Amino acid sequence: MAVARLARLAALAPVPVFALAGVGARDRVQDLALDAGVVFVRSPRHATLLVLAGRFPVEVADVIARIHDQVPSPRATVWWGLPEDQPVPEGFPPAVAVPPERSAAEVLVQVHRELIRGERDPEPTLLPHVPPSPWKGVGPYGQGGEGMMGGTPYGRPMAMPGPDRDGLELDRLRLRIGPYFPAFPSGLVLDVVLQGDVVQEVDVVSSPFAGTRLFPESRTGPRPFQPATVEQVERARAESHLRWVARALGIHGLHALGRRVVRLAQDLRPEGVADVRRMRRRLERNPTLRWATAGVGVIGRDQLAADASGPVARASGIAADRRISDPVYERLGFEPVVHDGGDAWARWRQRLAEAEQSLDLAQRAHGTGSSLPGRVEGPRGEQADSLVDLLPVLLPGMEWGDVVTTVASLDLDLVDAPAQRPAGVA
Amino acid sequence: MLGALTAALAVLVSAIGVLLGLRALGADDPRGTAPPEAVPFLGGYAPETHAWSRFHLRYYPLTLLFIAFEMEMMFMYPWAVVYVQEGVTALAEMGMFLAILSLGVLYAWREKVLEWQ
């Protein structure tokens, strides 16, 4: 009886949710995190609901099934973006469908309440209940075997030692950090070899999002090409940079600041350039951010492609920007922002400066309505896909905190960029 | 004799209390122990190597240094008791003691004991 009352109280708490953002859903999921009834957690073990948002390739179904089983029972899945008449495909967890136009927060609160009060059956595990392999020794009673060094207890080989930096030999742990690790961008799969918390080797595994068939199917089809105006392009660029800032602030643990930046990015207008400038000054004065990012993940000019252009290249001192050669931008008096140093702090300052500059350009271009004659670069620049190839060179030797800082500072997009290209912008 | 019996009874009662408390907290709940639920979270894939691995205890020299200076603190406790009545001589003597030992700290600093990177 007391348990039932406690259960009713528990049902009123904010819903702990582990969100997986698929194609076309990253911004929506970021906006959902602002809702007071929902709290986004860092691991499926702290969650009650698993939220799939957007579209997923069918190849990623077993990854999602594994994460689904790691959510402790009672568990439920909600698929935001699945139209109500479409069935969930094979391999995916049976999900409550929320059409993309509806707000997911009320459905999440509703499903959570029903789960806690026992009105909804919890979802069973999807993967088979089979241990990876039984513990089996060599002797007749199951004893013996190779034991601590080099054996395979419970089906997994022990981490074997390798040389460490001060002459000792310590174990090298090989892990595959998957597509939905919260500190990494969605879709990044890395095979890392860790000694303690120092990364020794990094291999980028090809993203499961490279698959072409996405589920649910897009109902609108490919968008026709529409020439964009300077105001639209620059407003989109500023919003992209601010949303990156909010994501990276969340990764660094500055959650309240991150929420402020999301609110700033949500209704971004060219007149809001003063707010962006204030936020930029505030972040540049923040000491924890500077200590976390200064000197970390230095990318030299020679490590980038010859024709690289984008915030990462400009933060390393390469003054390349496709907008220089455009006559419309020349008329607006555009000068590319360049920083020196190439570390994560330089990339932070670069994107903050570019966000402010973009809104300023949008304000100046307001009302002129001139559309762009040629292509200009997007918020991530040209050759943004090749940044992932820098990771096996950049990350070995770093401690894990610096690895997370560096990957966050690169603003990788491994989900939306392979799957779709927005019209009018490169 | 009676004391021993009471002590044994107390141990038994508290042991039973601990077991009942653990049971109330759900320590014997088999939910969540099935293999797919017990896999550590790595972002979507299962781990390939076993989690029993050794890593460097980089703060070990610092803990030895700490224990050494803890013994210095032990010398300071009786000194603190008589410090007020002894006056400046006590201050000077302890100052010399600390100065000699702080040479040890300087040595450790130069030997990079305080850096773990």
XYZ file of C-alpha atoms in Angstrom:
543
model
C 0.000 0.000 0.000
C 2.817 2.315 0.877
C 4.554 0.999 -2.204
C 1.590 1.995 -4.339
C 1.698 5.517 -2.920
C 5.423 5.697 -3.530
C 4.811 4.446 -7.048
C 2.316 7.233 -7.641
C 4.889 9.755 -6.402
C 7.561 8.220 -8.610
C 5.262 8.533 -11.586
C 5.130 12.314 -11.065
C 8.902 12.771 -11.246
C 10.508 13.958 -14.488
C 10.877 11.095 -16.922
C 14.442 9.803 -17.245
C 14.953 9.288 -20.952
C 17.815 7.942 -23.053
C 17.440 9.483 -26.473
C 18.854 8.167 -29.737
C 18.786 10.821 -32.436
C 18.390 9.470 -35.960
C 18.386 11.288 -39.261
C 16.680 14.657 -39.189
C 15.997 14.658 -35.468
C 19.020 16.096 -33.711
C 17.639 19.605 -33.279
C 14.242 18.322 -32.211
C 15.807 16.124 -29.560
C 17.885 19.044 -28.316
C 14.710 21.111 -27.981
C 12.971 18.264 -26.171
C 15.695 18.312 -23.521
C 14.464 21.733 -22.435
C 11.099 20.348 -21.380
C 10.659 20.296 -17.614
C 8.893 16.956 -17.552
C 11.750 15.113 -19.210
C 15.353 14.644 -18.105
C 17.967 13.274 -20.480
C 20.321 10.812 -18.814
C 23.811 9.736 -19.786
C 23.292 6.022 -19.828
C 20.395 3.669 -20.583
C 20.800 2.244 -17.088
C 19.505 5.467 -15.548
C 16.586 5.682 -17.947
C 13.046 4.401 -17.930
C 12.193 5.191 -21.531
C 14.214 4.717 -24.660
C 13.394 7.378 -27.230
C 14.152 6.820 -30.900
C 13.815 10.070 -32.817
C 13.844 10.396 -36.573
C 14.827 7.851 -39.154
C 17.237 4.964 -38.758
C 18.851 2.547 -41.188
C 17.784 -1.032 -40.672
C 21.450 -2.006 -40.105
C 21.414 -0.249 -36.754
C 18.577 -2.401 -35.382
C 20.763 -4.768 -33.364
C 22.644 -1.844 -31.798
C 19.324 -0.350 -30.770
C 18.135 -3.727 -29.472
C 21.225 -4.009 -27.282
C 20.734 -0.535 -25.850
C 17.050 -1.318 -25.346
C 17.898 -4.336 -23.215
C 20.285 -2.259 -21.104
C 17.415 -0.031 -19.989
C 16.341 -1.636 -16.715
C 12.887 -3.130 -16.502
C 10.146 -1.730 -16.450
C 11.077 -0.232 -19.790
C 9.249 1.159 -22.784
C 10.276 2.571 -26.133
C 8.856 5.625 -27.850
C 9.596 6.341 -31.525
C 9.180 10.008 -32.282
C 8.839 10.366 -36.005
C 7.150 7.071 -36.703
C 3.724 7.693 -38.253
C 1.017 5.882 -36.372
C -0.058 3.658 -39.227
C 3.420 2.301 -39.987
C 4.476 -0.875 -38.185
C 7.862 -1.085 -36.496
C 10.231 -3.099 -38.709
C 11.813 -6.381 -37.724
C 14.606 -6.136 -35.180
C 13.598 -2.806 -33.704
C 11.953 -2.678 -30.268
C 8.142 -2.465 -30.223
C 7.690 1.275 -29.855
C 4.904 3.701 -29.112
C 4.619 5.773 -32.279
C 4.527 9.553 -32.061
C 4.088 11.307 -35.407
C 6.769 13.910 -36.130
C 4.367 16.838 -35.910
C 3.283 16.053 -32.372
C 5.229 17.065 -29.308
C 6.821 14.017 -27.716
C 6.983 15.314 -24.151
C 3.350 14.633 -23.261
C 3.488 11.132 -24.704
C 6.679 10.427 -22.733
C 5.104 11.589 -19.477
C 1.989 9.550 -20.204
C 3.858 6.347 -21.028
C 6.101 6.764 -17.975
C 3.139 7.155 -15.676
C 1.435 4.106 -17.079
C 4.606 2.057 -16.715
C 5.255 3.032 -13.103
C 1.652 2.548 -12.060
C 1.536 -0.859 -13.688
C -1.077 0.051 -16.295
C 1.326 -0.718 -19.149
C 3.238 -3.954 -19.519
C 7.010 -3.475 -19.509
C 8.770 -4.506 -22.692
C 10.711 -7.775 -22.501
C 14.321 -8.071 -23.633
C 14.883 -8.476 -27.351
C 18.205 -10.307 -27.421
C 18.368 -13.996 -26.416
C 19.285 -14.846 -22.841
C 22.495 -16.616 -23.738
C 25.773 -15.946 -21.877
C 28.678 -15.202 -24.229
C 30.215 -18.486 -23.251
C 30.100 -20.628 -20.109
C 33.082 -20.546 -17.809
C 34.874 -23.751 -18.577
C 38.283 -24.776 -17.412
C 40.450 -27.631 -18.565
C 40.101 -30.096 -15.719
C 37.279 -32.568 -15.072
C 35.602 -30.322 -12.480
C 35.759 -27.224 -14.648
C 38.936 -25.976 -12.997
C 42.222 -24.926 -14.480
C 42.950 -23.347 -17.793
C 45.052 -20.375 -18.612
C 43.701 -18.364 -15.709
C 44.498 -14.726 -15.167
C 46.997 -14.132 -17.938
C 45.709 -14.624 -21.435
C 42.709 -16.809 -20.587
C 39.165 -16.292 -21.817
C 36.903 -16.094 -18.773
C 33.216 -16.017 -19.696
C 34.017 -16.003 -23.354
C 36.004 -12.772 -23.451
C 39.789 -12.714 -23.683
C 41.712 -10.975 -20.921
C 43.420 -7.708 -21.736
C 47.085 -8.494 -22.296
C 49.889 -6.169 -21.201
C 51.769 -3.892 -23.476
C 54.503 -1.305 -22.912
C 53.391 1.800 -21.062
C 55.080 5.163 -21.056
C 57.331 4.768 -18.033
C 58.738 1.335 -18.768
C 56.006 -0.690 -17.084
C 53.841 -3.174 -18.903
C 50.159 -2.695 -18.307
C 47.005 -4.122 -19.766
C 45.637 -2.794 -23.006
C 41.873 -2.883 -23.071
C 40.263 -2.954 -26.487
C 36.774 -1.471 -26.677
C 34.333 -0.544 -29.405
C 32.725 2.703 -28.307
C 29.497 2.658 -30.194
C 27.300 4.962 -32.168
C 25.267 6.162 -29.188
C 27.925 6.961 -26.645
C 26.624 10.163 -25.045
C 29.901 12.074 -25.032
C 30.485 11.444 -28.759
C 28.407 12.633 -31.704
C 25.783 10.119 -32.790
C 27.032 7.640 -35.300
C 30.721 7.759 -34.353
C 32.075 4.250 -33.792
C 35.663 4.005 -32.565
C 37.756 0.962 -31.765
C 39.998 2.214 -28.983
C 42.846 0.538 -27.156
C 43.058 1.996 -23.659
C 45.831 1.664 -21.143
C 44.341 3.038 -17.968
C 42.668 6.151 -19.251
C 45.221 6.906 -21.916
C 44.250 6.066 -25.476
C 46.923 4.110 -27.318
C 45.264 3.327 -30.641
C 42.146 4.553 -32.354
C 40.390 3.088 -35.382
C 37.289 4.623 -36.889
C 34.736 1.978 -37.802
C 32.515 2.792 -40.756
C 29.310 4.329 -39.506
C 26.148 2.248 -39.551
C 24.410 5.368 -40.841
C 26.139 4.977 -44.180
C 23.365 2.538 -45.065
C 21.027 4.056 -47.568
C 17.717 2.602 -46.598
C 16.232 4.559 -43.746
C 13.172 3.673 -41.771
C 10.533 5.166 -41.618
C 10.550 6.148 -45.275
C 10.459 9.826 -45.960
C 7.013 10.858 -47.097
C 8.011 14.093 -48.763
C 10.720 12.799 -51.047
C 13.832 14.792 -51.977
C 13.420 18.524 -51.675
C 13.675 20.566 -54.888
C 16.598 22.905 -55.167
C 15.756 26.417 -54.024
C 18.235 29.237 -54.207
C 18.777 30.680 -50.760
C 19.281 34.268 -49.714
C 22.246 35.478 -47.717
C 19.985 36.110 -44.770
C 18.714 32.531 -44.743
C 22.142 30.994 -45.199
C 23.757 33.052 -42.482
C 20.903 32.579 -40.066
C 21.151 28.821 -40.578
C 24.892 28.973 -40.058
C 24.520 30.878 -36.788
C 21.883 28.450 -35.572
C 24.070 25.468 -36.433
C 27.018 26.933 -34.542
C 24.919 27.805 -31.500
C 23.394 24.355 -31.384
C 26.891 22.897 -31.517
C 27.899 25.171 -28.625
C 24.926 23.913 -26.615
C 25.812 20.262 -27.316
C 29.444 20.798 -26.422
C 28.542 22.657 -23.219
C 26.426 19.667 -22.224
C 29.382 17.375 -22.885
C 31.588 19.563 -20.691
C 29.049 19.466 -17.891
C 27.843 23.067 -18.175
C 24.229 22.030 -18.572
C 22.503 25.218 -17.481
C 24.560 27.292 -19.901
C 23.825 24.742 -22.600
C 20.095 25.118 -22.069
C 20.442 28.899 -22.296
C 22.231 28.573 -25.601
C 19.548 26.214 -26.955
C 16.893 28.780 -26.094
C 18.968 31.386 -27.865
C 19.237 29.154 -30.936
C 15.558 28.304 -31.032
C 14.080 31.609 -32.128
C 17.108 33.144 -33.702
C 16.502 36.378 -35.560
C 19.038 38.749 -37.103
C 18.142 41.328 -34.449
C 19.315 38.862 -31.782
C 22.961 39.535 -32.590
C 23.363 41.474 -29.334
C 22.267 38.444 -27.303
C 24.667 36.242 -29.207
C 27.456 38.708 -28.595
C 26.721 38.709 -24.875
C 26.668 34.911 -24.750
C 29.911 34.782 -26.674
C 31.656 37.144 -24.226
C 30.316 35.149 -21.322
C 31.635 31.879 -22.709
C 34.999 33.364 -23.579
C 35.388 34.502 -19.987
C 34.423 31.115 -18.553
C 37.494 29.666 -16.811
C 36.430 26.008 -16.706
C 35.854 25.981 -20.428
C 39.232 27.515 -21.098
C 41.066 25.114 -18.793
C 39.325 22.167 -20.369
C 40.041 23.137 -23.954
C 43.230 25.217 -24.095
C 46.103 23.307 -25.654
C 43.969 20.203 -26.231
C 43.680 18.535 -29.615
C 46.030 20.790 -31.554
C 45.555 20.363 -35.315
C 48.394 21.761 -37.372
C 47.912 23.306 -40.778
C 49.771 20.443 -42.415
C 47.367 17.880 -40.978
C 44.407 19.303 -42.848
C 43.655 18.732 -46.522
C 45.138 21.242 -48.929
C 41.781 22.692 -49.906
C 40.186 22.398 -46.485
C 37.954 25.239 -45.464
C 35.656 25.442 -42.506
C 35.742 26.481 -38.869
C 38.330 23.812 -38.004
C 40.685 24.977 -40.757
C 40.186 28.629 -39.906
C 40.877 27.923 -36.240
C 44.215 26.421 -37.277
C 45.177 29.553 -39.149
C 44.145 28.666 -42.719
C 42.284 31.717 -43.978
C 40.105 29.864 -46.488
C 36.413 30.576 -46.878
C 34.281 29.964 -49.950
C 32.408 33.126 -49.165
C 35.352 35.364 -50.006
C 34.918 34.930 -53.732
C 31.190 35.611 -53.672
C 30.229 39.113 -54.895
C 27.208 39.396 -52.606
C 29.359 38.806 -49.556
C 31.980 41.176 -50.863
C 29.356 43.898 -51.063
C 28.433 43.230 -47.432
C 32.057 43.654 -46.456
C 32.716 40.094 -45.390
C 36.100 39.188 -43.922
C 36.752 35.628 -42.727
C 37.458 35.144 -39.034
C 40.714 33.320 -38.432
C 42.238 32.109 -35.185
C 45.663 30.771 -34.378
C 46.685 27.715 -32.434
C 44.384 25.034 -33.769
C 43.486 23.741 -30.329
C 39.985 23.080 -29.064
C 39.784 26.530 -27.450
C 40.587 28.151 -30.794
C 37.771 26.136 -32.425
C 35.354 27.224 -29.708
C 36.242 30.849 -30.177
C 36.084 30.428 -33.950
C 32.544 29.125 -33.970
C 31.328 31.679 -31.452
C 32.861 34.480 -33.533
C 31.384 33.057 -36.731
C 27.927 32.822 -35.172
C 28.044 36.475 -34.221
C 29.459 37.436 -37.632
C 26.752 35.450 -39.444
C 23.951 37.149 -37.578
C 25.551 40.490 -38.248
C 25.709 39.685 -41.979
C 22.102 38.482 -41.896
C 21.058 41.741 -40.286
C 22.869 43.762 -42.926
C 21.437 41.663 -45.744
C 17.926 41.891 -44.323
C 15.455 43.128 -46.858
C 17.840 43.108 -49.778
C 16.596 39.616 -50.711
C 19.554 38.940 -52.945
C 19.955 35.244 -53.608
C 23.359 33.708 -53.967
C 24.654 33.134 -57.472
C 27.033 30.364 -56.502
C 27.701 27.839 -53.781
C 29.020 28.881 -50.427
C 30.227 26.602 -47.693
C 27.975 25.198 -45.015
C 28.471 25.608 -41.275
C 30.970 22.759 -41.182
C 32.870 23.771 -44.256
C 34.194 21.740 -47.130
C 35.769 18.338 -46.516
C 34.067 18.078 -43.156
C 33.821 14.311 -43.674
C 37.594 14.016 -43.750
C 37.867 15.318 -40.181
C 36.979 11.842 -38.971
C 40.175 10.576 -40.619
C 42.181 12.887 -38.363
C 41.109 11.013 -35.250
C 43.496 8.017 -35.518
C 46.368 10.513 -35.761
C 45.199 13.014 -33.184
C 43.855 10.949 -30.323
C 46.567 8.402 -29.391
C 48.452 9.512 -26.283
C 45.605 11.610 -24.927
C 43.754 10.973 -21.718
C 40.097 10.176 -22.047
C 38.879 13.614 -20.980
C 40.970 15.244 -23.681
C 39.660 12.736 -26.236
C 36.089 13.745 -25.459
C 37.007 17.441 -25.608
C 38.737 17.040 -28.966
C 35.976 15.017 -30.597
C 33.395 17.488 -29.331
C 35.361 20.432 -30.706
C 35.386 19.012 -34.240
C 31.577 19.284 -34.687
C 31.272 16.008 -36.578
C 28.001 15.169 -38.276
C 27.869 11.464 -38.999
C 24.116 11.082 -39.187
C 22.491 13.860 -41.168
C 25.288 14.713 -43.576
C 25.640 11.233 -45.118
C 21.880 10.874 -45.347
C 20.741 14.154 -46.778
C 22.056 17.319 -48.331
C 20.122 20.548 -47.665
C 19.116 22.537 -50.731
C 20.994 25.679 -51.704
C 24.016 25.259 -49.447
C 27.135 23.156 -50.062
C 30.599 -15.291 30.474
C 27.281 -13.550 30.274
C 29.014 -10.767 28.404
C 30.250 -13.215 25.798
C 26.755 -14.579 25.305
C 25.301 -11.107 24.894
C 27.997 -10.228 22.400
C 27.326 -13.343 20.344
C 23.604 -12.584 20.421
C 24.265 -9.019 19.312
C 26.369 -10.229 16.394
C 23.687 -12.683 15.351
C 20.904 -10.114 15.544
C 22.823 -7.551 13.544
C 23.763 -10.129 10.924
C 20.111 -11.072 10.510
C 19.200 -7.403 10.400
C 21.729 -6.741 7.641
C 20.448 -9.660 5.580
C 16.832 -8.548 5.956
C 17.799 -5.011 5.039
C 19.598 -6.157 1.913
C 16.593 -8.216 0.966
C 14.316 -5.200 1.450
C 16.569 -3.184 -0.830
C 16.250 -5.833 -3.504
C 19.675 -7.453 -3.414
C 18.165 -10.830 -4.199
C 16.082 -9.595 -7.131
C 16.985 -11.601 -10.233
C 15.615 -8.874 -12.547
C 18.358 -7.229 -14.553
C 20.789 -10.124 -14.327
C 19.933 -11.760 -17.657
C 22.905 -11.639 -20.058
C 21.526 -8.980 -22.446
C 20.660 -6.725 -19.514
C 23.982 -7.177 -17.734
C 26.216 -6.162 -20.647
C 28.155 -2.963 -19.855
C 27.016 0.079 -21.821
C 29.505 1.110 -24.475
C 27.187 2.937 -26.830
C 25.714 -0.033 -28.668
C 28.230 -2.853 -29.026
C 29.192 -5.532 -26.526
C 32.710 -5.549 -25.078
C 35.180 -7.967 -26.647
C 37.771 -8.097 -23.846
C 37.191 -8.909 -20.222
C 36.842 -6.054 -17.787
C 39.487 -7.460 -15.413
C 42.415 -5.352 -16.465
C 45.127 -3.644 -14.499
C 46.008 -0.031 -14.807
C 48.658 2.222 -13.454
C 48.305 3.493 -9.902
C 49.876 6.817 -10.729
C 49.305 8.353 -7.325
C 51.380 5.710 -5.514
C 54.489 7.860 -4.895
C 52.209 10.616 -3.660
C 50.621 8.305 -1.093
C 54.073 7.332 0.205
C 54.918 11.004 0.541
C 51.664 11.555 2.357
C 52.409 8.820 4.888
C 55.863 10.216 5.517
C 54.444 13.632 6.299
C 51.716 12.068 8.357
C 54.496 10.850 10.673
C 55.778 14.409 10.799
C 52.285 15.438 11.877
C 52.458 12.848 14.650
C 55.464 14.715 16.040
C 53.528 17.958 15.905
C 50.694 16.704 18.124
C 52.603 16.644 21.451
C 54.330 19.869 20.435
C 50.982 21.552 20.020
C 50.024 20.642 23.592
C 53.030 22.447 25.144
C 53.374 25.168 22.527
C 51.620 27.946 24.399
C 53.602 27.577 27.616
C 56.956 27.158 25.827
C 56.571 30.199 23.632
C 58.918 31.323 20.880
C 61.552 28.622 21.446
C 58.979 25.970 20.621
C 58.090 27.855 17.462
C 61.721 28.104 16.426
C 62.438 24.433 17.093
C 59.384 23.244 15.154
C 60.257 25.653 12.392
C 63.676 24.072 12.031
C 62.132 20.589 12.028
C 59.632 21.552 9.312
C 62.303 23.296 7.265
C 64.430 20.143 7.190
C 61.469 18.039 6.207
C 60.332 20.497 3.553
C 63.571 19.760 1.732
C 62.010 16.333 1.247
C 58.941 17.920 -0.335
C 61.131 19.937 -2.670
C 62.963 16.782 -3.691
C 59.658 15.018 -4.366
C 58.448 17.999 -6.404
C 61.555 17.871 -8.583
C 61.165 14.125 -8.991
C 57.697 14.713 -10.490
C 55.881 12.898 -7.727
C 53.127 15.489 -7.811
C 52.483 15.128 -11.549
C 50.456 12.218 -12.812
C 50.403 13.049 -16.485
